[in-house]
mmCIF file of C-alpha atoms in Angstrom:
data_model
loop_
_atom_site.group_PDB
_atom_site.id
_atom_site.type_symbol
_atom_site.label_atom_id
_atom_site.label_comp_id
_atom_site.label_asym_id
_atom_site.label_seq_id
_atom_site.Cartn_x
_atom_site.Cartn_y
_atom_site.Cartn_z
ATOM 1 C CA UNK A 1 16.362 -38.407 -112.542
ATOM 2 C CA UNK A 2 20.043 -38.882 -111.221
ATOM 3 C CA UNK A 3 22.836 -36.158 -111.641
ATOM 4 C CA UNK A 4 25.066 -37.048 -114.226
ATOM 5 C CA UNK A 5 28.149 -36.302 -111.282
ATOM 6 C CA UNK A 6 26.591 -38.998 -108.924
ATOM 7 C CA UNK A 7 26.942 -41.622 -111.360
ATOM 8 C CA UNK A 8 30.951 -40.896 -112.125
ATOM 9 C CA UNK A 9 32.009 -41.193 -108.205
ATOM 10 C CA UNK A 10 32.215 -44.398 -106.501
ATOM 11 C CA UNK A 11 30.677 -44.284 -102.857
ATOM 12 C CA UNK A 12 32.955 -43.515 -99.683
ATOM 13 C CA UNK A 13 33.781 -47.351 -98.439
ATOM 14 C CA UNK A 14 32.338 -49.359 -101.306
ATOM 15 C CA UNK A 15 34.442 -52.677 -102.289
ATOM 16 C CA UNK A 16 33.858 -55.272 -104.964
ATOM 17 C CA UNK A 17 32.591 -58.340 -103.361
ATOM 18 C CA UNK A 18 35.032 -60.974 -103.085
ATOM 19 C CA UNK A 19 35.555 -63.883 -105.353
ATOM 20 C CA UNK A 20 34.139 -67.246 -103.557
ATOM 21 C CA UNK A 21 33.550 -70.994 -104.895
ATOM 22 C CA UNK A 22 30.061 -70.347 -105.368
ATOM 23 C CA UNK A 23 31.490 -67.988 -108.273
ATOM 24 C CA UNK A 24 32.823 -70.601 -110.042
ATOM 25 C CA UNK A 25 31.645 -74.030 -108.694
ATOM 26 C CA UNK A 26 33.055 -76.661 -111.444
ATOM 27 C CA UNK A 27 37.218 -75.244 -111.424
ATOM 28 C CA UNK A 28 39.764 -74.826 -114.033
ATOM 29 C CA UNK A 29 39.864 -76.961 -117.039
ATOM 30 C CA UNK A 30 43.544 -76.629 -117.472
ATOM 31 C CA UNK A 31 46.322 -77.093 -114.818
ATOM 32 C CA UNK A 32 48.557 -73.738 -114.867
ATOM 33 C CA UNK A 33 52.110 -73.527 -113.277
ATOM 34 C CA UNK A 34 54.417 -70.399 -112.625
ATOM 35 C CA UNK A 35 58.213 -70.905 -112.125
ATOM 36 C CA UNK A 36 61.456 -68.331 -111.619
ATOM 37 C CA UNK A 37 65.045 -69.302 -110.257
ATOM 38 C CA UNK A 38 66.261 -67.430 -106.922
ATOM 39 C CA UNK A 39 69.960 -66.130 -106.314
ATOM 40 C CA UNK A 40 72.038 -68.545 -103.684
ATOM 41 C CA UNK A 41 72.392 -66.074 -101.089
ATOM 42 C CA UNK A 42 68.253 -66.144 -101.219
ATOM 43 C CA UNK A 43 67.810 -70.090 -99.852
ATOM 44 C CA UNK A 44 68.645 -70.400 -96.237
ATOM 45 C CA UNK A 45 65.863 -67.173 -96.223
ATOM 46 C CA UNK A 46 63.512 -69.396 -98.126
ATOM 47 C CA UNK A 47 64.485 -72.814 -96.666
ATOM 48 C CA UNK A 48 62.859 -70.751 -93.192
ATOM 49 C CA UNK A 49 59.568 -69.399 -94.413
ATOM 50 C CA UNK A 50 59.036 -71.900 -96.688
ATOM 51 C CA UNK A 51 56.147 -73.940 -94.637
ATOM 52 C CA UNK A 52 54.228 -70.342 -93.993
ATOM 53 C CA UNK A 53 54.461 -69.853 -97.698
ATOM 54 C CA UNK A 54 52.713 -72.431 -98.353
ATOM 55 C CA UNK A 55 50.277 -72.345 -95.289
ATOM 56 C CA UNK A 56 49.396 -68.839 -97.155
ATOM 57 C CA UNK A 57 48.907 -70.552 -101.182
ATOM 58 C CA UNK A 58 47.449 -73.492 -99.723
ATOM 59 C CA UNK A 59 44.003 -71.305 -98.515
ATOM 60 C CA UNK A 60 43.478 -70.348 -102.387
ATOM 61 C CA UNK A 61 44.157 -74.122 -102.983
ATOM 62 C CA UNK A 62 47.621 -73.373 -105.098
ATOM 63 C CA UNK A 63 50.819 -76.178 -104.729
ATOM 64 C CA UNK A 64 54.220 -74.423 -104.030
ATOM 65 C CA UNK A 65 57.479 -76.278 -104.649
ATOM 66 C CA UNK A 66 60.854 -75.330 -104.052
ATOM 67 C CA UNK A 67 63.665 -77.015 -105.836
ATOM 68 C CA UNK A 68 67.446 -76.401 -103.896
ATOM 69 C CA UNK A 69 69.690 -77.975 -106.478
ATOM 70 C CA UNK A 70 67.999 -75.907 -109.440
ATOM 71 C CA UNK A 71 67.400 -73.082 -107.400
ATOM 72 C CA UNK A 72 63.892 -72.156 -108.499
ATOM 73 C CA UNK A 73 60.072 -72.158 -106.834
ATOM 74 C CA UNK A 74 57.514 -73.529 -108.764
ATOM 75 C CA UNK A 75 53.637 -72.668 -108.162
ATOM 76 C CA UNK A 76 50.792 -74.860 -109.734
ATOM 77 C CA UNK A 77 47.118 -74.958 -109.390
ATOM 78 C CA UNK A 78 44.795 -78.118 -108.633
ATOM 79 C CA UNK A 79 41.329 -79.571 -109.248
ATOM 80 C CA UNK A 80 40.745 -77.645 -106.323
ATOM 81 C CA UNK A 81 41.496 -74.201 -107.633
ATOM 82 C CA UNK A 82 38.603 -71.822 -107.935
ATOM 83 C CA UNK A 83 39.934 -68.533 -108.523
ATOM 84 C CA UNK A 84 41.410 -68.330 -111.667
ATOM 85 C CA UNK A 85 43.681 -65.198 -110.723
ATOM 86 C CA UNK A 86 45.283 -66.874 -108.064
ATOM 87 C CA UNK A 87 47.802 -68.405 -109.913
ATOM 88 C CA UNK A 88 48.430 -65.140 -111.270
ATOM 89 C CA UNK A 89 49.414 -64.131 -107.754
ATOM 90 C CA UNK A 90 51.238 -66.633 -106.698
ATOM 91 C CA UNK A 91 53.271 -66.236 -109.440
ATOM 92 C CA UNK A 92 53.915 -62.606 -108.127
ATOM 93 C CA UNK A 93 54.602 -63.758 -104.972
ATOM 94 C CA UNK A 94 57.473 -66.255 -106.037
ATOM 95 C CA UNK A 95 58.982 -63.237 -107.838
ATOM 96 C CA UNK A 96 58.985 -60.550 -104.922
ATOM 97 C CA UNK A 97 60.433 -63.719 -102.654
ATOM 98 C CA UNK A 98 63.452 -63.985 -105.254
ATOM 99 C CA UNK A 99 63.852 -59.901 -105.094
ATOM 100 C CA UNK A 100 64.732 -60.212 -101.459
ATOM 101 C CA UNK A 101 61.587 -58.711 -100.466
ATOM 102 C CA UNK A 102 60.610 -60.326 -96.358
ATOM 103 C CA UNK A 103 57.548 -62.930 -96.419
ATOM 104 C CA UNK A 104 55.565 -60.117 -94.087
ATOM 105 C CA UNK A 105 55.224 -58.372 -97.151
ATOM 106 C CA UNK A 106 54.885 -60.500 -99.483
ATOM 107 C CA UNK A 107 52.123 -62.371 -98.560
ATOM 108 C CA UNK A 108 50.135 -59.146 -98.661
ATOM 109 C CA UNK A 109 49.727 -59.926 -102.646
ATOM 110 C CA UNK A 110 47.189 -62.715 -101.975
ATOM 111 C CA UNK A 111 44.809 -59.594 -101.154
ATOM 112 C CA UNK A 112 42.154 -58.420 -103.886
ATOM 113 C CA UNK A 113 43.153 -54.560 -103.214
ATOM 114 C CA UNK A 114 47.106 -54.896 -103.007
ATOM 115 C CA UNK A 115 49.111 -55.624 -106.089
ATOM 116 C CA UNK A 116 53.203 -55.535 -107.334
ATOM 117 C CA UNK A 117 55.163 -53.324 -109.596
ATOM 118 C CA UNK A 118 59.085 -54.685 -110.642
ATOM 119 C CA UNK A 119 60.720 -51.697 -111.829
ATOM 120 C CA UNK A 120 63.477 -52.376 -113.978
ATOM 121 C CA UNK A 121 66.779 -49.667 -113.388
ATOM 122 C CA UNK A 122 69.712 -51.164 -114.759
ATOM 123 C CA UNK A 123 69.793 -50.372 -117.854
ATOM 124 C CA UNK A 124 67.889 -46.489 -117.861
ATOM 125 C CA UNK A 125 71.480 -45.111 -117.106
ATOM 126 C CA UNK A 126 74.615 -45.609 -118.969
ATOM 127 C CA UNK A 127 77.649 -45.387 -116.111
ATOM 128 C CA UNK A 128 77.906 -47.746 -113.607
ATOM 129 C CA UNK A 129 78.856 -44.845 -110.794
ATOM 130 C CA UNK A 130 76.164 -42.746 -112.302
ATOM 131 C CA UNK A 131 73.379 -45.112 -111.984
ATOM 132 C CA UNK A 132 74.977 -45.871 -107.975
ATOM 133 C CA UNK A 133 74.488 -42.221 -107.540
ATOM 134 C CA UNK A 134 71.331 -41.593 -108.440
ATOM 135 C CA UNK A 135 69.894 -44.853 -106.751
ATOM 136 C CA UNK A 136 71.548 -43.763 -103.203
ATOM 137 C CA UNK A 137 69.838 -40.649 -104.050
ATOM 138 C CA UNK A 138 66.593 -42.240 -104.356
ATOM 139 C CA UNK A 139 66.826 -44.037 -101.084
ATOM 140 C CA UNK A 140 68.084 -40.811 -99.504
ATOM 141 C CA UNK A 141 70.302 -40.352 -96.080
ATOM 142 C CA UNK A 142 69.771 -42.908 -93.263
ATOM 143 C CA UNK A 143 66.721 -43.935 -96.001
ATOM 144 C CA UNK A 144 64.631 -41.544 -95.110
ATOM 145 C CA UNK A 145 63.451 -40.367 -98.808
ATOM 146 C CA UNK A 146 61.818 -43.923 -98.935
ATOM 147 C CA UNK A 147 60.343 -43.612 -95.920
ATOM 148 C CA UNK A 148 58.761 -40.795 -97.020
ATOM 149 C CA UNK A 149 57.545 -42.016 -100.476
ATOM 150 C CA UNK A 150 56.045 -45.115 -98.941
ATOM 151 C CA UNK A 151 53.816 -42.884 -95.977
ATOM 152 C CA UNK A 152 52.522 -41.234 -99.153
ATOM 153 C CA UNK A 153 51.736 -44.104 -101.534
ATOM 154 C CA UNK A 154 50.938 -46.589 -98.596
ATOM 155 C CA UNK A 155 53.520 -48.511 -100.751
ATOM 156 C CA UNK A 156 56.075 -50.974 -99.450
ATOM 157 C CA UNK A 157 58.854 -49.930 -101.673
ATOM 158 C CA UNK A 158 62.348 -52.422 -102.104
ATOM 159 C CA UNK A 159 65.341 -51.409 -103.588
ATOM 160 C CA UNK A 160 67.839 -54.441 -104.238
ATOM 161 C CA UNK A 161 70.412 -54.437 -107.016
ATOM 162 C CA UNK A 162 68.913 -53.416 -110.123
ATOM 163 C CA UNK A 163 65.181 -53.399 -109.584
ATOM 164 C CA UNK A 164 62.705 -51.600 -107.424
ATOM 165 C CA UNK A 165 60.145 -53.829 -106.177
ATOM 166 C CA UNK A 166 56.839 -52.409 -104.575
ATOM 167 C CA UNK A 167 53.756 -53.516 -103.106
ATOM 168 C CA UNK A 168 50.551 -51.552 -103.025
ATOM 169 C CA UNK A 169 47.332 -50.141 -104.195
ATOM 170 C CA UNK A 170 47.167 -49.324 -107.780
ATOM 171 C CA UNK A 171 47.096 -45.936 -107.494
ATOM 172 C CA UNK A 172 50.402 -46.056 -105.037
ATOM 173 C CA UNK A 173 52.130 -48.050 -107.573
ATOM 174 C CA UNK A 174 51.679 -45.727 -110.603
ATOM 175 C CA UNK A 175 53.234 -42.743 -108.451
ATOM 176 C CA UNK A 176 56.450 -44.836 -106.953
ATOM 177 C CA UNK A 177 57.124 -46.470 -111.031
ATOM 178 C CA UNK A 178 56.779 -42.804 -111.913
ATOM 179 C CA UNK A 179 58.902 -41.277 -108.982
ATOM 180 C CA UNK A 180 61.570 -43.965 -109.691
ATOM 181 C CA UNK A 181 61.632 -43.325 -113.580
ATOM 182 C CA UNK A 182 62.331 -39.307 -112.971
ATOM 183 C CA UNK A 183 64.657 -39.900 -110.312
ATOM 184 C CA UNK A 184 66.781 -42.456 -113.341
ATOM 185 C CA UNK A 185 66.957 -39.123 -115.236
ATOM 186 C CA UNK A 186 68.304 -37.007 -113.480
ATOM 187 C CA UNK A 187 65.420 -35.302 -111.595
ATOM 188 C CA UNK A 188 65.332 -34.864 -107.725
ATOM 189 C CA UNK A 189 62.825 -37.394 -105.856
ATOM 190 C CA UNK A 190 62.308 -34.173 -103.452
ATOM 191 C CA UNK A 191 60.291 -32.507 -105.979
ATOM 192 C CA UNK A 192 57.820 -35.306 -106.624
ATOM 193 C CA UNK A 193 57.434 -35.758 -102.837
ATOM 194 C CA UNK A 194 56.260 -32.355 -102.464
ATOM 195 C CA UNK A 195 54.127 -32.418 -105.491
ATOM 196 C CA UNK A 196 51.978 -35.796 -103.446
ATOM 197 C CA UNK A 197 52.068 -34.127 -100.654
ATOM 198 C CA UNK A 198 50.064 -31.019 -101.996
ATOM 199 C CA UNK A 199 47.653 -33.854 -103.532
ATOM 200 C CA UNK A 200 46.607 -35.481 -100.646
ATOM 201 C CA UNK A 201 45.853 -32.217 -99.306
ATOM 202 C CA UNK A 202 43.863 -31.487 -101.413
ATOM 203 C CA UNK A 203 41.970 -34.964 -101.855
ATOM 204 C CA UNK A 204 40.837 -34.465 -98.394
ATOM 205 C CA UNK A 205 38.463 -31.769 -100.058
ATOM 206 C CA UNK A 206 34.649 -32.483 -101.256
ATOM 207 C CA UNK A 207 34.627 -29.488 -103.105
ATOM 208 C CA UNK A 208 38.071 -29.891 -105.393
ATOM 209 C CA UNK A 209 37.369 -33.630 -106.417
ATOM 210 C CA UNK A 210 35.855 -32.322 -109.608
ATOM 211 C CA UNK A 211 37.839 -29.291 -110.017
ATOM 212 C CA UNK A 212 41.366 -29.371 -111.918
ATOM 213 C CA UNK A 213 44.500 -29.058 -109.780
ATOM 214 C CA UNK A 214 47.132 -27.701 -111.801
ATOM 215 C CA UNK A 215 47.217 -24.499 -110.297
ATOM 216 C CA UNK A 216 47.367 -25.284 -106.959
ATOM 217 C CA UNK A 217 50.581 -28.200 -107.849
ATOM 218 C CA UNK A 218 53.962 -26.480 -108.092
ATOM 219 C CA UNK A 219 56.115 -26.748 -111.581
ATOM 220 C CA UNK A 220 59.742 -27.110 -111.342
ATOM 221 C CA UNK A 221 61.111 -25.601 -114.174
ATOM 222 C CA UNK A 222 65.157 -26.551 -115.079
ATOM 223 C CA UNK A 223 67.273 -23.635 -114.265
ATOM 224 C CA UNK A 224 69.648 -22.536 -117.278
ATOM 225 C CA UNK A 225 73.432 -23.350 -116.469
ATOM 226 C CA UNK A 226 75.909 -20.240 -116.673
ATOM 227 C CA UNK A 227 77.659 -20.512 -120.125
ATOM 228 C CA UNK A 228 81.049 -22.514 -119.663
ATOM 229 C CA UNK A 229 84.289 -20.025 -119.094
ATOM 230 C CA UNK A 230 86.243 -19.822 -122.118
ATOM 231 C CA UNK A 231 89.258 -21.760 -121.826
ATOM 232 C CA UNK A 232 92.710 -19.579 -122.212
ATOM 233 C CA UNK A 233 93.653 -21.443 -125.255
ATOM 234 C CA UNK A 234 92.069 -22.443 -127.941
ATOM 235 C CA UNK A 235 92.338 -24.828 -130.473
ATOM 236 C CA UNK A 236 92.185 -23.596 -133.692
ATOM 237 C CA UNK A 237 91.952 -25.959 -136.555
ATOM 238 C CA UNK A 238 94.170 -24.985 -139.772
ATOM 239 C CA UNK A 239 92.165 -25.308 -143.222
ATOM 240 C CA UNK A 240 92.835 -28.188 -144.882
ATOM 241 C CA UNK A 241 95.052 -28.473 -147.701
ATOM 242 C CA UNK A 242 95.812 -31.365 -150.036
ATOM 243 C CA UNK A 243 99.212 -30.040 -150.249
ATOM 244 C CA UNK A 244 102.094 -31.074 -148.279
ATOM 245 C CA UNK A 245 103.458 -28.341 -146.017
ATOM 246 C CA UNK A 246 107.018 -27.307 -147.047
ATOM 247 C CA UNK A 247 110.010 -28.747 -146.279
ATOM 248 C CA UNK A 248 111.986 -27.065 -143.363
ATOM 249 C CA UNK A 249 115.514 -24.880 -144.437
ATOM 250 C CA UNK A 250 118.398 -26.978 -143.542
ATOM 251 C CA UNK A 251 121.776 -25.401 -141.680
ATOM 252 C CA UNK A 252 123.587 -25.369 -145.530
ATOM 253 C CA UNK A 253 120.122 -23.562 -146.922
ATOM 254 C CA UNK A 254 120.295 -20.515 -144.307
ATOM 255 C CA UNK A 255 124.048 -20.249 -144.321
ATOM 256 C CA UNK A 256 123.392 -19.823 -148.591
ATOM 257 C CA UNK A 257 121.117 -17.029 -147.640
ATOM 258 C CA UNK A 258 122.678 -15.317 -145.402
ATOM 259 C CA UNK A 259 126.199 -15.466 -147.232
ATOM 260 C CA UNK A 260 128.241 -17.121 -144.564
ATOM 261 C CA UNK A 261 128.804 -20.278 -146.708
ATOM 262 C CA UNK A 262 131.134 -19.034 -148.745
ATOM 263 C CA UNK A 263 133.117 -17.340 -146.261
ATOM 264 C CA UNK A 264 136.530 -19.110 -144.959
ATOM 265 C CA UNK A 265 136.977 -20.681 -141.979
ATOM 266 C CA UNK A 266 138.734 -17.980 -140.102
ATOM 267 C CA UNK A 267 136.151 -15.185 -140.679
ATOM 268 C CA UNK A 268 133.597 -18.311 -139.901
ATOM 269 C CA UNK A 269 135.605 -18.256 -136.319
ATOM 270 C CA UNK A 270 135.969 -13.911 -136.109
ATOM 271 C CA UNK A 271 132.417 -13.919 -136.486
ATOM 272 C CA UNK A 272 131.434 -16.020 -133.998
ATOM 273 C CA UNK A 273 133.653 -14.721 -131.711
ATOM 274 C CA UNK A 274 132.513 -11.004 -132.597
ATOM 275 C CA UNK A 275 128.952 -12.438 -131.151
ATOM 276 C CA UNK A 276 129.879 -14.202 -128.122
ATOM 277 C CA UNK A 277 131.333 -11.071 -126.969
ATOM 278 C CA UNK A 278 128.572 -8.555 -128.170
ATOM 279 C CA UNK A 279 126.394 -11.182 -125.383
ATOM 280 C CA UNK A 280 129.166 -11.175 -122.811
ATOM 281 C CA UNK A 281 128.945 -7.302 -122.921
ATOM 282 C CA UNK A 282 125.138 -7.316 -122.387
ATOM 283 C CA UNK A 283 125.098 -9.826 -119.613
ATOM 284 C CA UNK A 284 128.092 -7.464 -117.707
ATOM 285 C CA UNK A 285 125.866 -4.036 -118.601
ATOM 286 C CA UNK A 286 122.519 -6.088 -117.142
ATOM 287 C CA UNK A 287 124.426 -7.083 -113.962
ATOM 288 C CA UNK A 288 125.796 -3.349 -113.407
ATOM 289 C CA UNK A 289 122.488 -2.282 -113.773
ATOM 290 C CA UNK A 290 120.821 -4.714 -111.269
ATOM 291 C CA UNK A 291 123.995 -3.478 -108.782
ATOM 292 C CA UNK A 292 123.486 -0.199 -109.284
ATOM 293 C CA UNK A 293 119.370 -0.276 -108.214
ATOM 294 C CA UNK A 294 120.775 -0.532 -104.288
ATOM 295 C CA UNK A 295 122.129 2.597 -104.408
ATOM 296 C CA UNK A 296 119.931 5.169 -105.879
ATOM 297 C CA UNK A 297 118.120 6.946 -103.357
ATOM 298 C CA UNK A 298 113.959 6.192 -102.225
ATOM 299 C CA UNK A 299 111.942 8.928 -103.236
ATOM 300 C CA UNK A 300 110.593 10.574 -99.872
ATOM 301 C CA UNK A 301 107.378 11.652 -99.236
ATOM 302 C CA UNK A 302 106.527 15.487 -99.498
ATOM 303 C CA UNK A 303 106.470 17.175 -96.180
ATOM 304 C CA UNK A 304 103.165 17.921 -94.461
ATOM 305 C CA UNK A 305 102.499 21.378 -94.061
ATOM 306 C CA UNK A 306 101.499 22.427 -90.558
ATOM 307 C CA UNK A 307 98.209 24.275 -89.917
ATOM 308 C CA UNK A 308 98.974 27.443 -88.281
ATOM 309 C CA UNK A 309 96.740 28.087 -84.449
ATOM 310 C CA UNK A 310 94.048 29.727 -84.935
ATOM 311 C CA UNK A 311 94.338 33.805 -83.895
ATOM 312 C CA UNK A 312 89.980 33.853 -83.539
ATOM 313 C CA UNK A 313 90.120 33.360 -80.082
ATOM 314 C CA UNK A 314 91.100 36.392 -77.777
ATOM 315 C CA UNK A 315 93.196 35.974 -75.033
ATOM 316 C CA UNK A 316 92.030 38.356 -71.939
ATOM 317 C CA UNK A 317 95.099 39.380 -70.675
ATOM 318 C CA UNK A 318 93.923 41.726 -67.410
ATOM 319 C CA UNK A 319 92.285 38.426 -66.465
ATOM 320 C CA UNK A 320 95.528 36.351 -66.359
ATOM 321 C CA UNK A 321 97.637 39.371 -64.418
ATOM 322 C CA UNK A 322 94.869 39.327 -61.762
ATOM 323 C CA UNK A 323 95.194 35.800 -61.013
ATOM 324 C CA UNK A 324 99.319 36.063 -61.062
ATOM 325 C CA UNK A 325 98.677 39.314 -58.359
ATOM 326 C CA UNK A 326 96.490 37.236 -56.268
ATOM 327 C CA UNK A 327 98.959 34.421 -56.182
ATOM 328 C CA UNK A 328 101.650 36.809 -55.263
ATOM 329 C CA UNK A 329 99.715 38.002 -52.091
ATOM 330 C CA UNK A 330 98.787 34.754 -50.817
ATOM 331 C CA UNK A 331 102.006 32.514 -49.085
ATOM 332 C CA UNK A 332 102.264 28.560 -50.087
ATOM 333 C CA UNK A 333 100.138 26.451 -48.363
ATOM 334 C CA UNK A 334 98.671 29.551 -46.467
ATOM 335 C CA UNK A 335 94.838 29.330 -46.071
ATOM 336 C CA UNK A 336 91.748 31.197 -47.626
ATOM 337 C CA UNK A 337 90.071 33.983 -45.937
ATOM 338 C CA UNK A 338 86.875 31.225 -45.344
ATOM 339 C CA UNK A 339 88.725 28.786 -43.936
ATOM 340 C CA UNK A 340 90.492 30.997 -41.858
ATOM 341 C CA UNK A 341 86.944 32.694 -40.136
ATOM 342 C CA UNK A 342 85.747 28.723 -39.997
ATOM 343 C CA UNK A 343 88.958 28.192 -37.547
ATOM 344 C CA UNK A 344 88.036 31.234 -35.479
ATOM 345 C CA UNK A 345 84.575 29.803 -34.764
ATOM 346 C CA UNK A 346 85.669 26.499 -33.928
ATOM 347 C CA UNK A 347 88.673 27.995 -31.275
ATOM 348 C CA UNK A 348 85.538 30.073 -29.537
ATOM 349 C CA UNK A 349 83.380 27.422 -29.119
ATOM 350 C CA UNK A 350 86.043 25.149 -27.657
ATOM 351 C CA UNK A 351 87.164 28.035 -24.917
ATOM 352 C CA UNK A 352 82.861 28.629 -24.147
ATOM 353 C CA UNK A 353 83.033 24.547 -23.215
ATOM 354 C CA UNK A 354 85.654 24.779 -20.749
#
């Protein structure tokens, strides 16, 4: 009896044996042929590696032409072919070559293990500055965000106009298409990276392969944006009517209602006069006014009551007329009774010597 587990894991180091002649002794029956144009700027490149690229097809017995004035490369099999996938990727080996990826890479596709993704980005974003934005973002500063995302999907990853091209294992390949995708809409490449990161960890553990993950993998949630500041003024739109708004009052129509039609034309000319010289007696009482703010006084400041000294402390006044009495006695510059008996001694001693 075998455990159920045994039989879903695939042995540490096991590879499917590789496809010989012996496979498939007799050939094709049909002659199949793969061919895509390549961008101007792309031929002196290929005109170079041109003889290794066909050193490389020529082992899996596949033709390779390359036509200058049409500006396309042209892969076909022969009696010789054996492997009917081969054509298959030689075909994706033309393509990479046209999306500027380096023959030292490219011939890596011939491999049973290694195969390509072309990611399409062009068209996932709308703006033109936009979609420049957030592909500089995905090849990061100095490049180094792609530098990181290939150590982790032992990818060679290519970004060239509007395509990714990259070149891998399968597995590597689903997480770059799927890194690229997010990082189209809007969502850091940063997070993803850590998020791979945490999985190899933990694929270096026996015990977790059958175990789920999901707790140990950290979930970025979108943070809700601030609501947008009201703007000072706003727009308010008026309720439609059907009806036409009404006409404006001309000059004849307010002079009607205020009566000044029908006066003459020298109380027309009092009148206006009686106003321009109501105004000129406002303007000359708002100039006095402004004239007359120099001279009225600052208000001061209230004065600051001093504290009065303190009375809790006792003066000793014996002490202080004891001091003044000893002053009295003493002459300036005379000395102290110590210093005086100090001076004796010394004299003595000096006569005793001689």
């Amino acid at each position: 009896a075998v455990d159920e587990s045994e039989l879903l894991t695939v042995p540490d180091g096991w590879k499917e044996p590789a496809f010989t002649r012996e496979d498939n002794p007799r050939g094709l029956l049909e002659e199949s042929s793969f061919a895509t144009l390549f961008p101007k700027y792309r031929e002196a490149y290929l005109k170079e590696c041109w003889p290794l690229v066909q050193k490389a097809l020529g082992e899996h017995y596949v033709n390779a032409a390359l036509d200058l004035i049409e500006g396309s490369m042209t892969v076909t099999t022969t009696k010789k072919t054996f492997d009917p996938y081969a054509i298959i990727r030689a075909r994706d080996l033309i393509k990479l070559l046209a999306r500027s990826v380096p023959f030292e890479q490219v011939f890596r596709i011939l491999q049973d293990d290694v195969a390509c993704d072309i990611i399409k980005i062009g068209s996932l974003v709308r703006k033109r500055e936009t979609f420049i934005k957030r592909r500089a973002r995905l090849l990061g500063p100095k490049g180094s965000t792609l530098k990181a995302l290939e150590l982790l999907t032992n990818c060679y990853i290519m970004v060239q106009g509007n395509t990714v091209s990259a070149l891998g294992p399968f597995s590597g390949l689903k997480e770059v298409r799927k890194v690229v995708l997010d990082t189209m809409k809007n969502i850091h490449p940063i997070y993803n990276i850590k998020t791979l990161m945490i999985k190899r960890e933990l694929a270096k553990d026996p015990e977790l392969r059958t175990q789920s993950w999901e707790r140990f993998l950290p979930k970025f949630k979108r943070k809700n944006l601030k609501k947008r500041k009201e703007p000072k003024k706003k727009n308010t739109k008026k309720e439609y009517t059907p009806f036409p708004p009404p006409q404006p009052e001309s000059q004849i129509d307010k002079e009607l209602a205020s009566g000044e039609y029908f006066l003459k034309e020298r109380q027309k000319k009092r009148k206006q006069m009686e106003e321009i010289k109501a105004k000129q007696a406002d303007a000359v009482k708002r100039r006095q006014e402004e004239r007359n703010k120099a001279f009225i006084p600052p208000k001061e400041k209230p004065a600051v009551k001093t504290k009065k000294a303190s009375t809790e402390k006792k003066i000793d006044i014996e002490a202080i007329k004891e001091k003044v009495k000893n002053a009295k006695k003493k002459k300036l510059g005379a000395l102290s009774e110590e210093e005086v008996k100090l001076k004796m001694a010394a004299d003595e001693k000096k006569k005793k010597k001689k």
